[in-house]
PDB file of C-alpha atoms in Angstrom:
ATOM      1  CA  MET A   1     105.873 131.670  73.072  1.00 76.00           C
ATOM      2  CA  ASN A   2     102.737 131.081  75.191  1.00 79.00           C
ATOM      3  CA  LEU A   3     104.314 131.036  78.648  1.00 85.00           C
ATOM      4  CA  TYR A   4     100.919 130.838  80.378  1.00 86.00           C
ATOM      5  CA  ALA A   5     100.098 127.573  78.590  1.00 85.00           C
ATOM      6  CA  ILE A   6     103.511 126.107  79.360  1.00 89.00           C
ATOM      7  CA  ARG A   7     103.197 127.088  83.011  1.00 90.00           C
ATOM      8  CA  ALA A   8      99.681 125.606  83.235  1.00 88.00           C
ATOM      9  CA  ILE A   9     100.785 122.208  81.879  1.00 89.00           C
ATOM     10  CA  TYR A  10     103.981 122.291  83.939  1.00 90.00           C
ATOM     11  CA  HIS A  11     102.192 123.080  87.217  1.00 90.00           C
ATOM     12  CA  PHE A  12      99.443 120.538  86.513  1.00 88.00           C
ATOM     13  CA  GLU A  13     101.992 117.770  86.017  1.00 86.00           C
ATOM     14  CA  LEU A  14     104.045 118.753  89.055  1.00 87.00           C
ATOM     15  CA  ALA A  15     100.901 118.931  91.181  1.00 87.00           C
ATOM     16  CA  ARG A  16     100.296 115.250  90.383  1.00 80.00           C
ATOM     17  CA  THR A  17     103.692 114.485  91.927  1.00 78.00           C
ATOM     18  CA  TRP A  18     102.905 116.300  95.166  1.00 80.00           C
ATOM     19  CA  ARG A  19      99.594 114.384  95.380  1.00 80.00           C
ATOM     20  CA  THR A  20     101.402 111.055  95.036  1.00 78.00           C
ATOM     21  CA  LEU A  21     104.567 111.717  97.024  1.00 77.00           C
ATOM     22  CA  ILE A  22     104.860 108.150  98.319  1.00 79.00           C
ATOM     23  CA  GLN A  23     104.740 106.655  94.840  1.00 78.00           C
ATOM     24  CA  SER A  24     106.657 109.404  93.025  1.00 76.00           C
ATOM     25  CA  ILE A  25     109.451 110.182  95.491  1.00 81.00           C
ATOM     26  CA  ALA A  26     109.448 107.985  98.588  1.00 84.00           C
ATOM     27  CA  SER A  27     109.206 104.639  96.771  1.00 85.00           C
ATOM     28  CA  PRO A  28     112.221 105.088  94.412  1.00 84.00           C
ATOM     29  CA  VAL A  29     114.285 106.652  97.223  1.00 86.00           C
ATOM     30  CA  ILE A  30     113.588 103.706  99.548  1.00 87.00           C
ATOM     31  CA  SER A  31     114.259 101.161  96.788  1.00 85.00           C
ATOM     32  CA  THR A  32     117.587 102.777  95.905  1.00 84.00           C
ATOM     33  CA  SER A  33     118.524 103.099  99.588  1.00 82.00           C
ATOM     34  CA  LEU A  34     118.184  99.326  99.901  1.00 84.00           C
ATOM     35  CA  TYR A  35     120.804  98.954  97.158  1.00 83.00           C
ATOM     36  CA  PHE A  36     123.108 101.276  99.090  1.00 80.00           C
ATOM     37  CA  ILE A  37     122.584  99.282 102.297  1.00 80.00           C
ATOM     38  CA  VAL A  38     123.057  95.842 100.706  1.00 80.00           C
ATOM     39  CA  PHE A  39     125.680  96.492  98.014  1.00 77.00           C
ATOM     40  CA  GLY A  40     127.267  99.578  99.500  1.00 70.00           C
ATOM     41  CA  ALA A  41     127.446  99.153 103.249  1.00 69.00           C
ATOM     42  CA  ALA A  42     127.144  95.354 103.668  1.00 69.00           C
ATOM     43  CA  ILE A  43     128.679  93.611 100.626  1.00 74.00           C
ATOM     44  CA  GLY A  44     130.698  96.637  99.485  1.00 70.00           C
ATOM     45  CA  ALA A  45     132.883  96.524 102.599  1.00 71.00           C
ATOM     46  CA  ARG A  46     134.120  93.076 101.520  1.00 75.00           C
ATOM     47  CA  MET A  47     134.748  94.010  97.871  1.00 77.00           C
ATOM     48  CA  ALA A  48     138.048  95.180  96.387  1.00 78.00           C
ATOM     49  CA  ARG A  49     138.423  98.821  95.360  1.00 82.00           C
ATOM     50  CA  ILE A  50     137.795  99.633  91.695  1.00 82.00           C
ATOM     51  CA  ASP A  51     140.210 102.166  90.152  1.00 83.00           C
ATOM     52  CA  GLY A  52     140.998 103.353  93.672  1.00 83.00           C
ATOM     53  CA  VAL A  53     137.339 103.858  94.631  1.00 87.00           C
ATOM     54  CA  SER A  54     135.558 101.768  97.249  1.00 86.00           C
ATOM     55  CA  TYR A  55     132.844  99.533  95.815  1.00 86.00           C
ATOM     56  CA  GLY A  56     130.091 101.244  97.795  1.00 85.00           C
ATOM     57  CA  ALA A  57     131.076 104.655  96.421  1.00 87.00           C
ATOM     58  CA  PHE A  58     131.656 103.236  92.933  1.00 89.00           C
ATOM     59  CA  ILE A  59     128.016 102.149  92.481  1.00 89.00           C
ATOM     60  CA  VAL A  60     126.507 105.461  93.677  1.00 90.00           C
ATOM     61  CA  PRO A  61     126.512 107.200  90.243  1.00 90.00           C
ATOM     62  CA  GLY A  62     125.167 104.082  88.525  1.00 89.00           C
ATOM     63  CA  LEU A  63     122.272 103.689  90.949  1.00 89.00           C
ATOM     64  CA  ILE A  64     121.392 107.383  90.698  1.00 91.00           C
ATOM     65  CA  MET A  65     121.423 107.071  86.910  1.00 89.00           C
ATOM     66  CA  LEU A  66     119.210 103.964  87.121  1.00 87.00           C
ATOM     67  CA  SER A  67     116.575 105.914  89.050  1.00 88.00           C
ATOM     68  CA  ILE A  68     116.796 108.939  86.754  1.00 90.00           C
ATOM     69  CA  LEU A  69     116.337 106.878  83.593  1.00 89.00           C
ATOM     70  CA  THR A  70     113.368 104.881  84.815  1.00 87.00           C
ATOM     71  CA  GLU A  71     111.594 107.786  86.523  1.00 88.00           C
ATOM     72  CA  SER A  72     112.118 110.203  83.604  1.00 90.00           C
ATOM     73  CA  ILE A  73     110.550 107.727  81.202  1.00 90.00           C
ATOM     74  CA  SER A  74     107.769 106.811  83.603  1.00 88.00           C
ATOM     75  CA  ASN A  75     106.854 110.417  84.467  1.00 88.00           C
ATOM     76  CA  ALA A  76     106.799 111.705  80.901  1.00 90.00           C
ATOM     77  CA  SER A  77     105.067 108.677  79.363  1.00 89.00           C
ATOM     78  CA  PHE A  78     102.361 108.644  82.041  1.00 88.00           C
ATOM     79  CA  GLY A  79     101.905 112.413  81.748  1.00 87.00           C
ATOM     80  CA  ILE A  80     101.045 112.348  78.031  1.00 88.00           C
ATOM     81  CA  TYR A  81      99.312 108.951  78.102  1.00 87.00           C
ATOM     82  CA  MET A  82      96.700 109.944  80.691  1.00 87.00           C
ATOM     83  CA  PRO A  83      95.075 112.710  78.591  1.00 85.00           C
ATOM     84  CA  LYS A  84      95.040 110.261  75.676  1.00 84.00           C
ATOM     85  CA  TYR A  85      93.397 107.629  77.863  1.00 83.00           C
ATOM     86  CA  ALA A  86      90.838 110.102  79.263  1.00 82.00           C
ATOM     87  CA  GLY A  87      90.201 111.728  75.878  1.00 79.00           C
ATOM     88  CA  THR A  88      91.227 115.183  77.072  1.00 81.00           C
ATOM     89  CA  ILE A  89      94.201 115.247  74.707  1.00 80.00           C
ATOM     90  CA  TYR A  90      91.899 116.774  72.059  1.00 83.00           C
ATOM     91  CA  GLU A  91      91.319 119.780  74.321  1.00 81.00           C
ATOM     92  CA  VAL A  92      95.081 120.285  74.526  1.00 81.00           C
ATOM     93  CA  LEU A  93      95.560 119.853  70.765  1.00 80.00           C
ATOM     94  CA  SER A  94      92.686 122.207  69.888  1.00 82.00           C
ATOM     95  CA  ALA A  95      93.901 124.930  72.278  1.00 81.00           C
ATOM     96  CA  PRO A  96      96.046 127.784  70.890  1.00 84.00           C
ATOM     97  CA  ILE A  97      99.214 126.013  72.004  1.00 85.00           C
ATOM     98  CA  SER A  98     102.064 124.976  69.727  1.00 88.00           C
ATOM     99  CA  ALA A  99     103.602 121.506  69.732  1.00 86.00           C
ATOM    100  CA  LEU A 100     106.799 122.980  71.179  1.00 89.00           C
ATOM    101  CA  GLU A 101     104.916 124.509  74.091  1.00 90.00           C
ATOM    102  CA  ILE A 102     103.124 121.215  74.806  1.00 89.00           C
ATOM    103  CA  VAL A 103     106.424 119.324  74.820  1.00 89.00           C
ATOM    104  CA  ILE A 104     108.132 121.900  77.026  1.00 92.00           C
ATOM    105  CA  GLY A 105     105.273 121.697  79.544  1.00 91.00           C
ATOM    106  CA  TYR A 106     105.117 117.907  79.820  1.00 91.00           C
ATOM    107  CA  VAL A 107     108.835 117.166  79.405  1.00 92.00           C
ATOM    108  CA  GLY A 108     109.867 120.091  81.634  1.00 92.00           C
ATOM    109  CA  ALA A 109     107.721 118.793  84.487  1.00 92.00           C
ATOM    110  CA  ALA A 110     108.953 115.209  84.076  1.00 91.00           C
ATOM    111  CA  ALA A 111     112.600 116.319  83.947  1.00 93.00           C
ATOM    112  CA  THR A 112     112.143 118.544  87.013  1.00 93.00           C
ATOM    113  CA  LYS A 113     110.778 115.621  89.001  1.00 92.00           C
ATOM    114  CA  SER A 114     113.707 113.447  87.935  1.00 91.00           C
ATOM    115  CA  VAL A 115     116.282 116.075  88.902  1.00 93.00           C
ATOM    116  CA  ILE A 116     114.654 116.507  92.331  1.00 93.00           C
ATOM    117  CA  LEU A 117     114.583 112.738  92.795  1.00 91.00           C
ATOM    118  CA  GLY A 118     118.231 112.415  91.722  1.00 91.00           C
ATOM    119  CA  LEU A 119     119.312 115.048  94.238  1.00 93.00           C
ATOM    120  CA  ILE A 120     117.331 113.400  97.051  1.00 93.00           C
ATOM    121  CA  ILE A 121     118.895 110.016  96.271  1.00 91.00           C
ATOM    122  CA  MET A 122     122.327 111.641  96.153  1.00 91.00           C
ATOM    123  CA  VAL A 123     121.832 113.099  99.633  1.00 91.00           C
ATOM    124  CA  THR A 124     120.369 109.826 100.919  1.00 90.00           C
ATOM    125  CA  ALA A 125     123.341 107.837  99.585  1.00 88.00           C
ATOM    126  CA  ARG A 126     125.669 109.980 101.686  1.00 88.00           C
ATOM    127  CA  LEU A 127     124.026 108.516 104.799  1.00 87.00           C
ATOM    128  CA  PHE A 128     125.230 105.023 103.864  1.00 84.00           C
ATOM    129  CA  VAL A 129     128.304 105.485 101.672  1.00 83.00           C
ATOM    130  CA  PRO A 130     131.015 108.186 101.754  1.00 86.00           C
ATOM    131  CA  TYR A 131     131.631 109.592  98.276  1.00 86.00           C
ATOM    132  CA  GLN A 132     132.946 112.740  96.634  1.00 87.00           C
ATOM    133  CA  ILE A 133     132.006 114.846  93.612  1.00 91.00           C
ATOM    134  CA  ALA A 134     135.150 115.909  91.775  1.00 92.00           C
ATOM    135  CA  HIS A 135     133.375 117.902  89.041  1.00 92.00           C
ATOM    136  CA  PRO A 136     130.068 119.259  90.402  1.00 93.00           C
ATOM    137  CA  LEU A 137     129.232 121.338  87.303  1.00 94.00           C
ATOM    138  CA  VAL A 138     129.691 118.347  85.018  1.00 92.00           C
ATOM    139  CA  MET A 139     127.637 116.243  87.441  1.00 93.00           C
ATOM    140  CA  ALA A 140     124.803 118.784  87.363  1.00 94.00           C
ATOM    141  CA  SER A 141     124.998 118.974  83.563  1.00 92.00           C
ATOM    142  CA  PHE A 142     124.744 115.190  83.198  1.00 91.00           C
ATOM    143  CA  LEU A 143     121.878 115.115  85.702  1.00 93.00           C
ATOM    144  CA  VAL A 144     119.827 117.711  83.817  1.00 93.00           C
ATOM    145  CA  LEU A 145     120.784 116.503  80.345  1.00 92.00           C
ATOM    146  CA  THR A 146     119.911 112.873  81.097  1.00 92.00           C
ATOM    147  CA  SER A 147     116.628 113.843  82.777  1.00 93.00           C
ATOM    148  CA  VAL A 148     115.549 115.939  79.783  1.00 93.00           C
ATOM    149  CA  THR A 149     116.684 113.381  77.203  1.00 92.00           C
ATOM    150  CA  PHE A 150     114.893 110.435  78.786  1.00 91.00           C
ATOM    151  CA  SER A 151     111.822 112.522  79.526  1.00 92.00           C
ATOM    152  CA  LEU A 152     111.690 113.189  75.774  1.00 93.00           C
ATOM    153  CA  PHE A 153     112.038 109.439  75.223  1.00 92.00           C
ATOM    154  CA  GLY A 154     109.247 108.824  77.727  1.00 91.00           C
ATOM    155  CA  PHE A 155     107.051 111.332  75.888  1.00 91.00           C
ATOM    156  CA  VAL A 156     107.529 109.317  72.675  1.00 92.00           C
ATOM    157  CA  ILE A 157     106.637 106.093  74.513  1.00 92.00           C
ATOM    158  CA  GLY A 158     103.536 107.708  76.032  1.00 89.00           C
ATOM    159  CA  VAL A 159     102.317 108.747  72.577  1.00 89.00           C
ATOM    160  CA  TRP A 160     103.132 105.353  71.062  1.00 89.00           C
ATOM    161  CA  ALA A 161     101.498 103.282  73.823  1.00 86.00           C
ATOM    162  CA  ASP A 162      97.841 102.409  73.375  1.00 83.00           C
ATOM    163  CA  GLY A 163      97.557 100.385  76.575  1.00 81.00           C
ATOM    164  CA  TRP A 164      98.975 100.103  80.089  1.00 82.00           C
ATOM    165  CA  GLU A 165     101.086  97.102  79.125  1.00 81.00           C
ATOM    166  CA  LYS A 166     102.841  98.967  76.314  1.00 82.00           C
ATOM    167  CA  LEU A 167     103.416 101.884  78.680  1.00 81.00           C
ATOM    168  CA  GLN A 168     105.514  99.641  80.935  1.00 83.00           C
ATOM    169  CA  ILE A 169     107.098  97.213  78.505  1.00 85.00           C
ATOM    170  CA  ILE A 170     110.005  99.352  77.247  1.00 83.00           C
ATOM    171  CA  PRO A 171     111.100 100.671  80.692  1.00 81.00           C
ATOM    172  CA  MET A 172     110.821  97.203  82.269  1.00 82.00           C
ATOM    173  CA  MET A 173     111.997  94.960  79.433  1.00 85.00           C
ATOM    174  CA  ILE A 174     114.611  97.150  77.754  1.00 85.00           C
ATOM    175  CA  VAL A 175     115.753 100.175  79.782  1.00 83.00           C
ATOM    176  CA  THR A 176     116.158  98.512  83.195  1.00 82.00           C
ATOM    177  CA  PRO A 177     118.155  95.492  81.865  1.00 85.00           C
ATOM    178  CA  LEU A 178     120.366  97.817  79.808  1.00 86.00           C
ATOM    179  CA  THR A 179     121.007  99.891  82.929  1.00 82.00           C
ATOM    180  CA  PHE A 180     121.953  96.861  85.018  1.00 82.00           C
ATOM    181  CA  LEU A 181     124.266  95.685  82.210  1.00 84.00           C
ATOM    182  CA  GLY A 182     125.584  99.193  81.568  1.00 81.00           C
ATOM    183  CA  GLY A 183     128.188  99.319  84.301  1.00 81.00           C
ATOM    184  CA  SER A 184     126.025 100.453  87.206  1.00 82.00           C
ATOM    185  CA  PHE A 185     127.506  97.786  89.476  1.00 84.00           C
ATOM    186  CA  TYR A 186     130.870  97.234  87.783  1.00 84.00           C
ATOM    187  CA  SER A 187     133.339  98.662  85.323  1.00 85.00           C
ATOM    188  CA  ILE A 188     132.965  97.206  81.830  1.00 85.00           C
ATOM    189  CA  ASN A 189     136.770  96.883  81.830  1.00 83.00           C
ATOM    190  CA  MET A 190     136.230  94.051  84.333  1.00 84.00           C
ATOM    191  CA  LEU A 191     134.291  92.033  81.727  1.00 83.00           C
ATOM    192  CA  PRO A 192     136.209  89.203  80.021  1.00 81.00           C
ATOM    193  CA  GLY A 193     137.339  89.427  76.383  1.00 79.00           C
ATOM    194  CA  ILE A 194     134.638  90.031  73.817  1.00 85.00           C
ATOM    195  CA  TRP A 195     131.990  90.978  76.405  1.00 83.00           C
ATOM    196  CA  ALA A 196     133.783  94.248  77.185  1.00 83.00           C
ATOM    197  CA  LYS A 197     133.539  95.186  73.498  1.00 84.00           C
ATOM    198  CA  ILE A 198     129.904  94.071  73.226  1.00 86.00           C
ATOM    199  CA  ALA A 199     129.073  96.262  76.240  1.00 86.00           C
ATOM    200  CA  LEU A 200     130.134  99.321  74.220  1.00 86.00           C
ATOM    201  CA  PHE A 201     126.972  98.841  72.108  1.00 87.00           C
ATOM    202  CA  ASN A 202     124.915  99.483  75.222  1.00 87.00           C
ATOM    203  CA  PRO A 203     124.040 103.231  75.190  1.00 86.00           C
ATOM    204  CA  VAL A 204     123.588 103.292  78.968  1.00 87.00           C
ATOM    205  CA  VAL A 205     127.323 102.572  79.376  1.00 89.00           C
ATOM    206  CA  TYR A 206     128.095 106.077  78.101  1.00 89.00           C
ATOM    207  CA  LEU A 207     125.624 107.708  80.504  1.00 88.00           C
ATOM    208  CA  VAL A 208     126.853 105.837  83.576  1.00 89.00           C
ATOM    209  CA  SER A 209     130.507 106.266  82.612  1.00 90.00           C
ATOM    210  CA  GLY A 210     130.191 110.024  82.072  1.00 90.00           C
ATOM    211  CA  PHE A 211     128.214 110.506  85.274  1.00 91.00           C
ATOM    212  CA  ARG A 212     130.752 108.455  87.255  1.00 92.00           C
ATOM    213  CA  TRP A 213     133.591 110.549  85.848  1.00 92.00           C
ATOM    214  CA  SER A 214     131.985 113.661  87.329  1.00 92.00           C
ATOM    215  CA  PHE A 215     132.188 111.985  90.760  1.00 92.00           C
ATOM    216  CA  TYR A 216     135.653 110.380  90.767  1.00 91.00           C
ATOM    217  CA  GLY A 217     137.397 111.357  87.542  1.00 89.00           C
ATOM    218  CA  ILE A 218     137.362 107.747  86.285  1.00 87.00           C
ATOM    219  CA  SER A 219     135.414 106.433  83.307  1.00 86.00           C
ATOM    220  CA  ASP A 220     135.109 103.438  80.993  1.00 87.00           C
ATOM    221  CA  VAL A 221     134.790 105.631  77.885  1.00 88.00           C
ATOM    222  CA  PRO A 222     135.941 109.227  77.204  1.00 89.00           C
ATOM    223  CA  VAL A 223     133.685 111.873  78.747  1.00 90.00           C
ATOM    224  CA  GLY A 224     133.345 113.684  75.415  1.00 90.00           C
ATOM    225  CA  LEU A 225     132.006 110.493  73.877  1.00 90.00           C
ATOM    226  CA  SER A 226     129.490 110.174  76.726  1.00 89.00           C
ATOM    227  CA  LEU A 227     128.221 113.709  76.114  1.00 90.00           C
ATOM    228  CA  ALA A 228     128.074 113.138  72.352  1.00 92.00           C
ATOM    229  CA  ALA A 229     126.066 109.931  72.825  1.00 89.00           C
ATOM    230  CA  THR A 230     123.607 111.698  75.153  1.00 88.00           C
ATOM    231  CA  PHE A 231     123.146 114.632  72.767  1.00 89.00           C
ATOM    232  CA  GLY A 232     122.759 112.211  69.857  1.00 91.00           C
ATOM    233  CA  PHE A 233     119.948 110.356  71.630  1.00 89.00           C
ATOM    234  CA  MET A 234     118.301 113.671  72.536  1.00 90.00           C
ATOM    235  CA  ILE A 235     118.322 114.746  68.881  1.00 93.00           C
ATOM    236  CA  ALA A 236     116.828 111.386  67.851  1.00 92.00           C
ATOM    237  CA  CYS A 237     114.001 111.882  70.381  1.00 90.00           C
ATOM    238  CA  LEU A 238     113.377 115.441  69.163  1.00 92.00           C
ATOM    239  CA  ILE A 239     113.157 114.207  65.562  1.00 92.00           C
ATOM    240  CA  ALA A 240     110.667 111.502  66.612  1.00 92.00           C
ATOM    241  CA  ILE A 241     108.504 114.057  68.461  1.00 90.00           C
ATOM    242  CA  THR A 242     108.598 116.418  65.455  1.00 90.00           C
ATOM    243  CA  VAL A 243     107.370 113.612  63.203  1.00 90.00           C
ATOM    244  CA  ILE A 244     104.635 112.727  65.731  1.00 88.00           C
ATOM    245  CA  PHE A 245     103.178 116.236  65.764  1.00 85.00           C
ATOM    246  CA  ARG A 246     103.505 116.778  62.014  1.00 86.00           C
ATOM    247  CA  THR A 247     101.738 113.504  61.195  1.00 86.00           C
ATOM    248  CA  GLY A 248      99.427 113.333  64.222  1.00 80.00           C
ATOM    249  CA  TYR A 249     100.648 109.790  64.881  1.00 81.00           C
ATOM    250  CA  LYS A 250      98.644 108.253  67.750  1.00 75.00           C
ATOM    251  CA  LEU A 251      97.466 111.753  68.725  1.00 74.00           C
ATOM    252  CA  LYS A 252      94.707 112.324  66.196  1.00 69.00           C
ATOM    253  CA  ALA A 253      92.405 109.356  65.634  1.00 59.00           C
TER     254      ALA A 253
END
């Protein structure tokens, strides 16, 4: 394992975050804080409790998960897309670095940024909404696991995209709507009739539900099922990345 190569890619990607702190950290924290102010402190005070949890506290895990998903995809996809766009990807591919080491460098940096962002948002939320964490180890596991999984997904998108529009289309048109409809602001048990069953086909439901369980011990689906769904998606992303490097898809013209 070439640890020097991994560290070089990892530090290069993290350095980009420190150079763009306002865009990378401040902007998503401020945006999420507005949700806490509007839905948590203002509207949440007038809403009924859900499964014994105040509405403001109930939406905290969902909003944190929303930020983690979007930022993990954005960080990883942008990280691998830029060398493709600039043509420097061939220098990386021709260097004595394995595909695994390249993935660890780019995905590790993207996941690290997402975990840091998630923790900052978690601390910021405490300023507006009182909440508790019933299972901190499970919470940390979901935080890391989701960051890594969706950074892998973002890596696949960054390789697939051949333009700026494609780089944004999946996070904006698919991931964000699925997150909003995945129980971030409500329990899917509150949905009427058939819609509650249709919601179970939304993979984000399992992420939000499992993460919320680590906070309050309540969930829409069993926690084991949430973990299985997350691991299943991670394996699917790893298979896609393996195929990409073996075939050179969108990496070697």
